[in-house]
Coordinates of C-alpha atoms and ligand atoms in Angstrom, one line a residue:
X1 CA -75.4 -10.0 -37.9
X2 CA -71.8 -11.7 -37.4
X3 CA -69.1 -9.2 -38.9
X4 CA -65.7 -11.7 -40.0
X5 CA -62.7 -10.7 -38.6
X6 CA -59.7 -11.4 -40.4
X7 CA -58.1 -15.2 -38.9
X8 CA -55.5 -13.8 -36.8
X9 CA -51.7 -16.0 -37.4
X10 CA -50.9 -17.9 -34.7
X11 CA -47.3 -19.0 -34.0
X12 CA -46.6 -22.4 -35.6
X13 CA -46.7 -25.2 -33.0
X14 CA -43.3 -26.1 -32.0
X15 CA -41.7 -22.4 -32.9
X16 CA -39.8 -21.2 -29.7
X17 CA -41.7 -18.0 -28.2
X18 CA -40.3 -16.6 -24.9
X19 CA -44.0 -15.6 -23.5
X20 CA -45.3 -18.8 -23.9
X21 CA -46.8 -21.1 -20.6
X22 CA -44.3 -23.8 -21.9
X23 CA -41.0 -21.7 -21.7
X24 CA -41.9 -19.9 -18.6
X25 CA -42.6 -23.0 -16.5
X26 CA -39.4 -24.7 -18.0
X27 CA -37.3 -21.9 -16.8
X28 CA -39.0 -21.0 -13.5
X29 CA -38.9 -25.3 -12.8
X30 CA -35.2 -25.1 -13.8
X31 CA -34.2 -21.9 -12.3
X32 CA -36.1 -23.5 -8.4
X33 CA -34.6 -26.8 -9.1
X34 CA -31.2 -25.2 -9.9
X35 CA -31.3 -22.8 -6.4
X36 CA -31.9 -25.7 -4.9
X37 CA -29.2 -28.1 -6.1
X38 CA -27.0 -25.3 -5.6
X39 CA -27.7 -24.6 -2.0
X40 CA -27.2 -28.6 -0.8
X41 CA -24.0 -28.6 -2.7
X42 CA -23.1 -25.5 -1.1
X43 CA -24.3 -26.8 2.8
X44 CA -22.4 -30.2 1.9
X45 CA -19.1 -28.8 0.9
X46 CA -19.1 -25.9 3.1
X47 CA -21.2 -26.5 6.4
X48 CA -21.1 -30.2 6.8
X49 CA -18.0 -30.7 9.1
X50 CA -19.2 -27.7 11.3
X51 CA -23.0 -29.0 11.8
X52 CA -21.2 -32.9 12.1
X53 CA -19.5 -31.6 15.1
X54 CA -22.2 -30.0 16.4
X55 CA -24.3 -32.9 16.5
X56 CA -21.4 -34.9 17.8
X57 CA -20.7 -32.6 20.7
X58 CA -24.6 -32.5 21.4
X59 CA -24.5 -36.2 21.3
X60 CA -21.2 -36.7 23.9
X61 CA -22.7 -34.0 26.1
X62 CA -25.9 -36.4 26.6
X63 CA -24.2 -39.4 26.7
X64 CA -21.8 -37.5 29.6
X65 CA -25.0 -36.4 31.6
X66 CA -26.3 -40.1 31.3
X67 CA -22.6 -41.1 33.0
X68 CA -22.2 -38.9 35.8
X69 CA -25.3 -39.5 37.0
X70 CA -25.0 -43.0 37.0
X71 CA -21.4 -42.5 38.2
X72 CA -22.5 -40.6 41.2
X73 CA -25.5 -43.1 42.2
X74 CA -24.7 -46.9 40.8
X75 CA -21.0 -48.0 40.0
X76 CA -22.5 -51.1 38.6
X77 CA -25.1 -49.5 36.1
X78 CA -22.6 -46.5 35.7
X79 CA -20.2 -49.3 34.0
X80 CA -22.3 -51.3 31.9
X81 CA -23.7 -48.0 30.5
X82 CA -20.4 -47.0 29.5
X83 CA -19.3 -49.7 27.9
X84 CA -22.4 -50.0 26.0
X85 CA -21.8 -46.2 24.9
X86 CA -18.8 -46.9 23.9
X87 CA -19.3 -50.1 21.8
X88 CA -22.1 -48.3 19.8
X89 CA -21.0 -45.1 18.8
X90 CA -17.0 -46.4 19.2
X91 CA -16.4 -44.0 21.7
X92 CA -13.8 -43.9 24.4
X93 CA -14.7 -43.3 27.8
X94 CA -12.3 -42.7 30.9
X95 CA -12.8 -41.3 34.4
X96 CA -9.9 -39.8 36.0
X97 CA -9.4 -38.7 39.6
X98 CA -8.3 -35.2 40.2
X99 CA -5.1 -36.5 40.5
X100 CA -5.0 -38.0 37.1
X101 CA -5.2 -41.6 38.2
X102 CA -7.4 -43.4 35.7
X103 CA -10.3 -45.2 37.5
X104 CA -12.0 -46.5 35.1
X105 CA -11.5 -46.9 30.8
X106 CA -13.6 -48.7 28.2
X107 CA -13.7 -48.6 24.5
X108 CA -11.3 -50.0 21.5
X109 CA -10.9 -47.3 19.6
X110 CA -8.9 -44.7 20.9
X111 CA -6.4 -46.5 23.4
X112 CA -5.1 -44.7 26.3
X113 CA -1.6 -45.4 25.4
X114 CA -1.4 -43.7 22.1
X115 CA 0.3 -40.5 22.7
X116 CA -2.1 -38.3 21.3
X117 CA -4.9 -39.6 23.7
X118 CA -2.6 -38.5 26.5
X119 CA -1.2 -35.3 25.6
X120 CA -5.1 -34.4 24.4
X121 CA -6.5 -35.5 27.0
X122 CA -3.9 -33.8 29.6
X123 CA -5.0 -30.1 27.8
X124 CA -8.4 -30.8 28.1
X125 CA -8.0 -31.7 31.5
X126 CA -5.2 -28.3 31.7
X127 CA -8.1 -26.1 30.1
X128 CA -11.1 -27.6 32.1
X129 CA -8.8 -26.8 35.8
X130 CA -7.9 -23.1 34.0
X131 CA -11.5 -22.1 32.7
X132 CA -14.8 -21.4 34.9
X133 CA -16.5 -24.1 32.8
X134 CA -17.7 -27.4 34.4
X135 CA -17.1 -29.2 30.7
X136 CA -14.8 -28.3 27.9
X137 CA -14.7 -30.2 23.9
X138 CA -12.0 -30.1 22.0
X139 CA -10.8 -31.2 18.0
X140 CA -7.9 -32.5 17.5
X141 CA -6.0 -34.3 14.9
X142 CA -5.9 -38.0 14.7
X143 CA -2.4 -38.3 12.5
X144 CA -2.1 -42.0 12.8
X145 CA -6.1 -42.8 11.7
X146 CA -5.7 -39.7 9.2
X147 CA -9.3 -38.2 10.9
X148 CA -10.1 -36.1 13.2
X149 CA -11.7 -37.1 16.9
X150 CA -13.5 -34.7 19.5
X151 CA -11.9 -34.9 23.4
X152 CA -15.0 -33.8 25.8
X153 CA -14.1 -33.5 29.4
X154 CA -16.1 -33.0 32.8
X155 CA -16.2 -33.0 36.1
X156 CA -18.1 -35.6 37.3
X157 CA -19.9 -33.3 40.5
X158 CA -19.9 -29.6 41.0
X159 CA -16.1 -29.0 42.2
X160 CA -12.7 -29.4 40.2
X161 CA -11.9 -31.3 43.1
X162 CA -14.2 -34.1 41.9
X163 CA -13.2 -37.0 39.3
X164 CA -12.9 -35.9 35.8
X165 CA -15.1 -38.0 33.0
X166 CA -13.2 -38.1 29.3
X167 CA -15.2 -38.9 26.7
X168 CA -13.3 -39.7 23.2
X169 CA -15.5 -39.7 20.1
X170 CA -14.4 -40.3 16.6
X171 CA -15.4 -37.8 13.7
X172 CA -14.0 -39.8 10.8
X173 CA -17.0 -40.1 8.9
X174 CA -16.7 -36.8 7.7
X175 CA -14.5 -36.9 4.8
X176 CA -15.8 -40.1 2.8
X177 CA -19.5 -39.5 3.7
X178 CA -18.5 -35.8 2.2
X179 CA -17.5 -37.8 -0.9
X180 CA -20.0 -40.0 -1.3
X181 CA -22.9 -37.5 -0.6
X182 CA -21.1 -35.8 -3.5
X183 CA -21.7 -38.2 -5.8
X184 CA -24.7 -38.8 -4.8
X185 CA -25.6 -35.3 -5.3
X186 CA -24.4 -35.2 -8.8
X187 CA -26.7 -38.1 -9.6
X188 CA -29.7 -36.3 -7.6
X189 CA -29.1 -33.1 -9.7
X190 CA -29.0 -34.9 -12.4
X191 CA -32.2 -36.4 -11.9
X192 CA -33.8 -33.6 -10.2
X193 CA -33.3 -31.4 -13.5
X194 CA -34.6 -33.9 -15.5
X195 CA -37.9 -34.4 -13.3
X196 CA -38.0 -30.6 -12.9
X197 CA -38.2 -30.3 -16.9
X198 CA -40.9 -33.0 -17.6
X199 CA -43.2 -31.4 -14.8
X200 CA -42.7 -28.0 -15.9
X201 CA -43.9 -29.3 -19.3
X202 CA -46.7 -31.6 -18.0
X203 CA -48.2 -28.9 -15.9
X204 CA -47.4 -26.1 -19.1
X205 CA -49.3 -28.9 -20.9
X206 CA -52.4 -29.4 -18.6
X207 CA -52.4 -25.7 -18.4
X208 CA -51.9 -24.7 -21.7
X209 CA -54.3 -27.2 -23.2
X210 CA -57.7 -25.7 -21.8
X211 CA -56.8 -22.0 -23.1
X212 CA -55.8 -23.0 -26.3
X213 CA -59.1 -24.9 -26.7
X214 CA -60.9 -21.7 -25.4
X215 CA -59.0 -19.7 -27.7
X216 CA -60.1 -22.0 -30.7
X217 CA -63.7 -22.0 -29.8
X218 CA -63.3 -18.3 -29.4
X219 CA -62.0 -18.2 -32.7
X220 CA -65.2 -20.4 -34.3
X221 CA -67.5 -17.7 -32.1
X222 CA -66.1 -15.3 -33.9
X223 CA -66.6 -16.7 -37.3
X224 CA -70.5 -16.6 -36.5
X225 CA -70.6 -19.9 -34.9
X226 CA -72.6 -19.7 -31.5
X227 CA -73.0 -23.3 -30.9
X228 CA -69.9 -23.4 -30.4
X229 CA -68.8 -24.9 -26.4
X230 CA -65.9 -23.6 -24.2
X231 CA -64.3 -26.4 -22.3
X232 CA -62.1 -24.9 -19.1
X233 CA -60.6 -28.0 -18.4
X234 CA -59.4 -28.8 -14.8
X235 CA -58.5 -25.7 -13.3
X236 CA -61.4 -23.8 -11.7
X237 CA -60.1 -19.9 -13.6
X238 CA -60.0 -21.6 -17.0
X239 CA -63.7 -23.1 -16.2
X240 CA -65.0 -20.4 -15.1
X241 CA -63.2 -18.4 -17.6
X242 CA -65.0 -21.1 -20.0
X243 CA -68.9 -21.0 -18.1
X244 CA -68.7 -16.7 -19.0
X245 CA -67.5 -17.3 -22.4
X246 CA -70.5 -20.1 -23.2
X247 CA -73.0 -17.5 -21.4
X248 CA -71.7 -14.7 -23.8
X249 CA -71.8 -17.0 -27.0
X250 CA -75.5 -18.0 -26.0
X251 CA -76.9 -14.3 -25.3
X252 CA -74.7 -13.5 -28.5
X253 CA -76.8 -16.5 -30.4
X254 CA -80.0 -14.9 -28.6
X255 CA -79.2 -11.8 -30.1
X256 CA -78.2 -12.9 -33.6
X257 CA -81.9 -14.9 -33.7
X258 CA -83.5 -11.9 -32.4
X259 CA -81.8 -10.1 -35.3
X260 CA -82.5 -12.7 -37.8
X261 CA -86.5 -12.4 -36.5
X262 CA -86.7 -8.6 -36.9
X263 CA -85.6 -8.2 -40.5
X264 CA -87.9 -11.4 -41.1
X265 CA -90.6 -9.8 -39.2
X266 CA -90.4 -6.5 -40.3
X267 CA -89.9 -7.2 -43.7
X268 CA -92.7 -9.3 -43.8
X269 CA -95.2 -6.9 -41.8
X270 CA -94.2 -3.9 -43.9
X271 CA -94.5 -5.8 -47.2
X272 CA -98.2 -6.9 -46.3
X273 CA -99.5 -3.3 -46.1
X274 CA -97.4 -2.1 -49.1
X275 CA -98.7 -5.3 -51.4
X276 CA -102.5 -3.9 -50.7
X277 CA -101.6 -0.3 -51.1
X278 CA -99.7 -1.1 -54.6
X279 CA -102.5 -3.1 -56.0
X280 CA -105.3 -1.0 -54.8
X281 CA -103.8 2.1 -56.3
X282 CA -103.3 0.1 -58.9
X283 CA -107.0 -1.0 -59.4
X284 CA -108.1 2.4 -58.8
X285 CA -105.6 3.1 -61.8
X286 CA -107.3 0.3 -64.2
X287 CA -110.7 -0.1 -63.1
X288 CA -112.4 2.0 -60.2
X289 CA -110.7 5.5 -61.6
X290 CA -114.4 6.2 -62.9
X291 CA -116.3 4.4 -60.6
X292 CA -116.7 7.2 -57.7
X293 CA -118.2 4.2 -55.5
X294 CA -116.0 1.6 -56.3
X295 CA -113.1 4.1 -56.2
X296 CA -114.0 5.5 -52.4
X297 CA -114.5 2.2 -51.6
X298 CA -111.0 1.2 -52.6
X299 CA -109.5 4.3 -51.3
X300 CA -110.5 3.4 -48.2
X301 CA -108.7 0.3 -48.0
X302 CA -105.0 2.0 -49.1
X303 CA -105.9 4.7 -46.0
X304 CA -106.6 2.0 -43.5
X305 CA -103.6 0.0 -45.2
X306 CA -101.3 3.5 -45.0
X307 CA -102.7 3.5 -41.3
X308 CA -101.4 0.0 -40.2
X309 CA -98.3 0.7 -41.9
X310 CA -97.7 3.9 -40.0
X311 CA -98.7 2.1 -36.7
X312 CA -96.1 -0.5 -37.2
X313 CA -93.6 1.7 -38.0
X314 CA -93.8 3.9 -34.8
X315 CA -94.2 0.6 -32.7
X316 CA -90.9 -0.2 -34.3
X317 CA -89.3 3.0 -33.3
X318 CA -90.9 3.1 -29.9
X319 CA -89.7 -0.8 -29.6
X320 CA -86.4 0.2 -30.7
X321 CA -85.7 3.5 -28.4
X322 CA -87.1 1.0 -25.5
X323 CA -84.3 -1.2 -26.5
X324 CA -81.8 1.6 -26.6
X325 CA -83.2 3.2 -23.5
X326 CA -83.6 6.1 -25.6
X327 CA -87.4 6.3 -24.6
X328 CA -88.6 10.0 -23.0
X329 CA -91.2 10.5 -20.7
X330 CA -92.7 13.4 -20.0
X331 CA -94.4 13.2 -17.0
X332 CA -97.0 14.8 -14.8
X333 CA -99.5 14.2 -12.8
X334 CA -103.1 13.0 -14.2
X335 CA -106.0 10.7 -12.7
X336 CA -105.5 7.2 -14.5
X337 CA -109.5 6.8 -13.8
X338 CA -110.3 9.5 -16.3
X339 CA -107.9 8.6 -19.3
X340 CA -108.8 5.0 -18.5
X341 CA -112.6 5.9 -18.7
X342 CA -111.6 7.8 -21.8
X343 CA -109.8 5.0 -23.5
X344 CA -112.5 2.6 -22.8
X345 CA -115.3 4.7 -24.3
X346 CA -113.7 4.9 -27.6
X347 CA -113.6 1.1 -27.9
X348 CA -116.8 1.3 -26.5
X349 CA -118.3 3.4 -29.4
X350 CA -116.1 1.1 -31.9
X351 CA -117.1 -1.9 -30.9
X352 CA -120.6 -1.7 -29.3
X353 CA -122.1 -1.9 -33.5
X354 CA -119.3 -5.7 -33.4
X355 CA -121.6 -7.3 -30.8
X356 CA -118.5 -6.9 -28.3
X357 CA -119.3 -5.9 -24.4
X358 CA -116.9 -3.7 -22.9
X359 CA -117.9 -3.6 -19.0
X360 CA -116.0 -0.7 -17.5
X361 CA -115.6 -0.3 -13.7
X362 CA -113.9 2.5 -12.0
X363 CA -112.9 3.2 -8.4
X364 CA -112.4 6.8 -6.5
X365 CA -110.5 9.4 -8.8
X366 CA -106.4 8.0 -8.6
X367 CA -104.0 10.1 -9.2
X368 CA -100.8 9.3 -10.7
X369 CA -97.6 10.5 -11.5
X370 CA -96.3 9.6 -15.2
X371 CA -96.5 10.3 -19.0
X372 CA -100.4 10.3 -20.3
X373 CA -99.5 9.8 -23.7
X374 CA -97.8 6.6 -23.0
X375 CA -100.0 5.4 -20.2
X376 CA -102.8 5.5 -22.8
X377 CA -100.4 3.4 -25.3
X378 CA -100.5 0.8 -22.2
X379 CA -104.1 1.2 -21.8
X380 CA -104.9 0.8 -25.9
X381 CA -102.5 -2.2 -25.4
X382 CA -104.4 -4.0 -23.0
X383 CA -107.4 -3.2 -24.3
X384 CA -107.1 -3.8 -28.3
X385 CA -105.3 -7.5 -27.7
X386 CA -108.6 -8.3 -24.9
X387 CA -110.8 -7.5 -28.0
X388 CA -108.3 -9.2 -30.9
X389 CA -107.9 -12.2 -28.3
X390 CA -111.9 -12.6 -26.2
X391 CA -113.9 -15.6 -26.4
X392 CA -117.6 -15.8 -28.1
X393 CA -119.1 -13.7 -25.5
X394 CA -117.1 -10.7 -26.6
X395 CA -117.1 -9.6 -23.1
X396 CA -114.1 -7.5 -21.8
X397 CA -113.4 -6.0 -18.0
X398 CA -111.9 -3.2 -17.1
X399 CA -111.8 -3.0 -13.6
X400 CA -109.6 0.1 -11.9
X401 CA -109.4 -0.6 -7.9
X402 CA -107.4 0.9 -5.1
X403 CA -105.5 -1.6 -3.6
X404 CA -103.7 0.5 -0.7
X405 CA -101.8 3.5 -2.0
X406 CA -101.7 2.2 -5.6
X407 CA -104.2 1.6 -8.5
X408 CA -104.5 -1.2 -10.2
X409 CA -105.6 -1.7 -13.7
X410 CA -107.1 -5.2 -14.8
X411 CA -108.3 -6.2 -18.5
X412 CA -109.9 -9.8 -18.6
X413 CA -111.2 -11.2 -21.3
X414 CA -112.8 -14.9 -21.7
X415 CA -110.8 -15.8 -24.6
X416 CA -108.5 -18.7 -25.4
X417 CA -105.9 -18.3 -23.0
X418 CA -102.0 -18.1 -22.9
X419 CA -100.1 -21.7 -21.9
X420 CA -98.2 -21.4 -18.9
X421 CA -94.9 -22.3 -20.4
X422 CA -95.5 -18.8 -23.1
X423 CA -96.6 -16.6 -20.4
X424 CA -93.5 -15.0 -19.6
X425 CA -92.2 -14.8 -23.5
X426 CA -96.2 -12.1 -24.7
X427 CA -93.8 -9.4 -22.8
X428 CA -90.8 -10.0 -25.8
X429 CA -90.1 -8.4 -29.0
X430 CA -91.9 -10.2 -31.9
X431 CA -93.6 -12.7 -29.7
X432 CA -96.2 -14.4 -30.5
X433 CA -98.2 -17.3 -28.7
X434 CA -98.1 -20.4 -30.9
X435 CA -101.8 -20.2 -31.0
X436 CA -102.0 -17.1 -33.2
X437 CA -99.0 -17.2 -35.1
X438 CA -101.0 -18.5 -37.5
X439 CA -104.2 -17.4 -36.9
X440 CA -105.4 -14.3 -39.2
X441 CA -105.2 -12.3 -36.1
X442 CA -103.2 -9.3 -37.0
X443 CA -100.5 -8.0 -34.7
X444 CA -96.8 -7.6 -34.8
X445 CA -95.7 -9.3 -31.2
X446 CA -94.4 -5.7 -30.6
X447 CA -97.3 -4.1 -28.6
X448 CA -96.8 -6.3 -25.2
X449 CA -92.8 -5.4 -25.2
X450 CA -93.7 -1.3 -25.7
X451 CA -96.1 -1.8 -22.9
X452 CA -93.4 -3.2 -20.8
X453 CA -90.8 -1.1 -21.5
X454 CA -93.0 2.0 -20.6
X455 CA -94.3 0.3 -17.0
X456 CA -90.6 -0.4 -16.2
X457 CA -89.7 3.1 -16.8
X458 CA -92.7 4.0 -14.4
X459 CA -91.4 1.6 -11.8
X460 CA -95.1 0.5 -11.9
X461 CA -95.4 -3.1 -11.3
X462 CA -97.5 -5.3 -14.3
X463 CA -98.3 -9.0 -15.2
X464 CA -100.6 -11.8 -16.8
X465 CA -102.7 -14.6 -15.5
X466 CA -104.2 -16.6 -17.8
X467 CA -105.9 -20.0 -18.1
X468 CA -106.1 -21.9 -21.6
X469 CA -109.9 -21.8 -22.5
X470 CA -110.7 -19.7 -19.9
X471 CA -109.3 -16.4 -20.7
X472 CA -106.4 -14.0 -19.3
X473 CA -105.8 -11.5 -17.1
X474 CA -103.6 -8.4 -17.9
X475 CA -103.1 -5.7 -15.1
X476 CA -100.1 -3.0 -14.2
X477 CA -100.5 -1.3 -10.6
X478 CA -99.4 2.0 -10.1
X479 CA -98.5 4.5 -7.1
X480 CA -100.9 7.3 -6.6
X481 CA -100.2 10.5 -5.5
X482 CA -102.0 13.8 -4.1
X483 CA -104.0 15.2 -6.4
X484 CA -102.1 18.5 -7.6
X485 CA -103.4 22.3 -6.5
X486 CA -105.2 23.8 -9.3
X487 CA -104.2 27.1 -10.4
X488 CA -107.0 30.0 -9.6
Ligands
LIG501 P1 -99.7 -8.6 -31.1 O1 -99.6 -7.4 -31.9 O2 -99.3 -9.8 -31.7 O3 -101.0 -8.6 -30.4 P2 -98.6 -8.1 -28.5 O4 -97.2 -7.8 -28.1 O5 -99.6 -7.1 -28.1 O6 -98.5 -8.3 -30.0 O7 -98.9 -9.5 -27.9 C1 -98.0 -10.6 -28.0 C2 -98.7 -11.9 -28.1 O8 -99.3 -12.2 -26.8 C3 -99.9 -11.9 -29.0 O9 -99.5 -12.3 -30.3 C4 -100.8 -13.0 -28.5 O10 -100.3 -14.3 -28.9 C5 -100.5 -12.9 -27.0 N1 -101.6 -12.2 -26.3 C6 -101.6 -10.9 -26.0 N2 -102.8 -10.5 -25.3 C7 -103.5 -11.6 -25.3 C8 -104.8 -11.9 -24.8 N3 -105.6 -11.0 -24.2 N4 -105.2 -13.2 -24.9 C9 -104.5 -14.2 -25.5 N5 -103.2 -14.0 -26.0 C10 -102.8 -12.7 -25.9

């Protein structure tokens, strides 16, 4: 039975709420993309001009390793190298000998003459002669160019007494590429806030979309429609979040049928038994009252009538404790030969007058350890549906056999069969093989799921084979035990 649940409000679509996937991506997209605009703007303003230099030095220091050893093995190679260097990165490049006398310039750039090549040069030579260092690099001021230039000096060998190598390299770039990178940037911030936005709401989108059509179905389920389908989307959480939900809504259907089917089914079985009952009292009211034949007669059919109707109603309350788990046992231990011997002699004496042959055949006494009352319930069961269900020849088995350290139970009969695909559903409430669903055989579909739910709470294992047109096969197996010490 579906219960309604009020429709809950849902925020209109395009109201602004704080929690939602939309505004959370948008500001977690915004807040990364901002951290990271801010942090290139702050290592171009701040840190370009010190990692520019860096490089630079790193640069003349190869290029002055490159030139002293070529200095030191090949004049010739040592000269076209330089002025090589020096045409493509516009560097300056002199080698000096201790003295001071140059040896050897190339390079346009920075011209020896200019006076601030001289008086730099002359303090990095001043510094290089003072410190234990083999190479010094210095900044200095370019006033005339209006940019700044790095002066790198070594000694070309291991001693100060050998030739010094100068190496002039400009670092004007700095300034204007610092300007135009800043432009840049604004343009890339721009853009990158822009890009960050429509991403946070595309992914918000593909996101949001699979749990808000979840959430709708959801809603539909809970308006009593089962057949309703989850769709998870991309993502492998939403689907999976979606395959639960569709297994819920389809055990959910199961159980909203099953419920459907018992009031059908018990309404109908208790009205059968009630309609005879009415109208025999009834006739025994308007016609039999004085007839003391006709009367018994009739009598007898509300009794057997009031019997059924009993019977069905404490299958429904055994069905329905099974289905709770409510169900007691009272166990102990008895030998299953005896009450099955027991069992089979009263259908024996019922329906030996009906033509039907019950053969019985029993193994060694079995002892077993479980609740009597209920293993003869199993036992009626088996029995009563072998009769209800057997072929022409009436002929029923019972065959008890040891099988190891348990005792098995078969009842055969030679009647029309079960179909394979049905076998598995005689052990449900209310089932019913299509074959007699609409035969006048009476039964309620209730007996084969009691039976179960008492051999699962005996941990006692049970089944069917059956043929169509040749018959079936219904047997439980059960442990044994010793048999108990009888009180003197
Ligand atoms: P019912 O009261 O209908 O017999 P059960 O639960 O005992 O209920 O059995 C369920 C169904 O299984 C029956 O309706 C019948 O279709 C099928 N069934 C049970 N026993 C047999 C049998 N021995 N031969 C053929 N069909 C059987």
């Amino acid at each position: 039975m579906s219960t309604m649940t009020p429709r809950k409000k849902t925020n209109p679509k395009n109201s602004f709420d704080i929690n939602s996937i939309r505004t959370i991506m948008l500001l977690y997209f915004f807040t990364f993309a901002a951290v990271l605009i801010m942090l290139i703007w702050c290592l171009q303003t701040f840190f370009m001009d010190h990692y520019f230099e860096q490089m630079k030095v790193q640069e003349t220091e190869h290029t002055a390793s490159l030139l002293k050893k070529e200095f030191l093995t090949d004049s010739s190679e040592f000269k076209e190298l330089a002025l090589t260097a020096s045409e493509s990165s516009d560097i300056f490049i002199r080698v000096d000998t201790p003295q001071g006398t140059s040896v050897f310039e190339s390079g346009a750039y920075f011209k020896p003459s200019t006076i601030a090549y001289d008086y730099e040069t002359s303090t990095a030579r001043e510094r290089l002669g003072n410190g234990k260092k083999s190479s010094i690099s210095l900044v200095a001021n370019d006033t005339k160019k209006e940019s700044r230039k790095l002066i790198y000096a070594t000694y070309i060998g291991d001693t100060p007494s050998n030739n010094i190598l100068y190496i002039v390299a400009p670092l004007y770039p700095v300034k204007s590429t610092i300007s135009i990178l800043r432009i840049q940037l604004k343009y890339i911030s721009f853009i990158a806030l822009i890009v960050s936005a429509l991403l946070a709401l595309f992914i918000a989108k593909r996101l949001s979309q699979p749990i808000k059509d979840i959430t709708s179905s959801a809603v539909e389920m809970s308006h009593g429609n089962y057949n309703v389908k989850f769709n998870g989307g991309m993502f492998t959480e939403t689907n999976e979040l979606a395959r639960t939900l569709n297994t819920a809504s389809y055990e959910m259907q199961k159980t909203d049928s099953y419920q459907r089917d018992l009031i059908a089914n018990v309404s109908h079985d208790l009205k059968t038994p009630l309609t005879m009952i009415k109208s025999y009292a009834e006739m025994i009211n308007d016609i039999s009252g004085d007839n003391p034949e006709k009367r018994k007669e009739h009598l007898h059919v509300i009794i057997t009538e009031a019997d059924r109707l009993n019977k069905l109603v404490s299958d429904m309350l055994s069905a329905s404790k099974i289905q709770s788990n409510s169900l007691e046992l009272n166990k102990e231990i008895f030998d299953l030969v005896e009450v099955a011997e027991e069992i089979a002699t009263t259908y024996t004496v019922l329906n030996e007058q009906d033509g039907y042959h019950i053969r019985f055949s029993k193994c060694k006494p079995s002892y077993v350890y479980g609740d009597k009352e209920k293993m003869k319930q199993v036992l009626s069961n088996f029995i009563s549906n072998a009769v209800k269900y057997c072929g022409d020849d009436r002929v029923i088995h019972i065959d008890l056999k040891r099988v190891g350290k348990k005792i098995r139970v078969d009842v055969i009969d030679h009647g029309d069969g079960i179909a394979s695909d049905e076998l598995a559903h005689v052990w449900e409430r209310y089932y019913r093989t299509s074959a007699n669903r609409n035969r006048s055989i009476e039964g309620s579909g209730l007996g084969l799921s009691i039976v179960k739910g008492i051999l699962v709470l005996h941990n006692a294992n049970y089944g069917v084979k059956s043929k169509v047109g040749q018959g079936s096969d219904f047997w439980f197996e059960m442990d044994t035990v010793k048999k108990p010490i009888e009180e003197k």
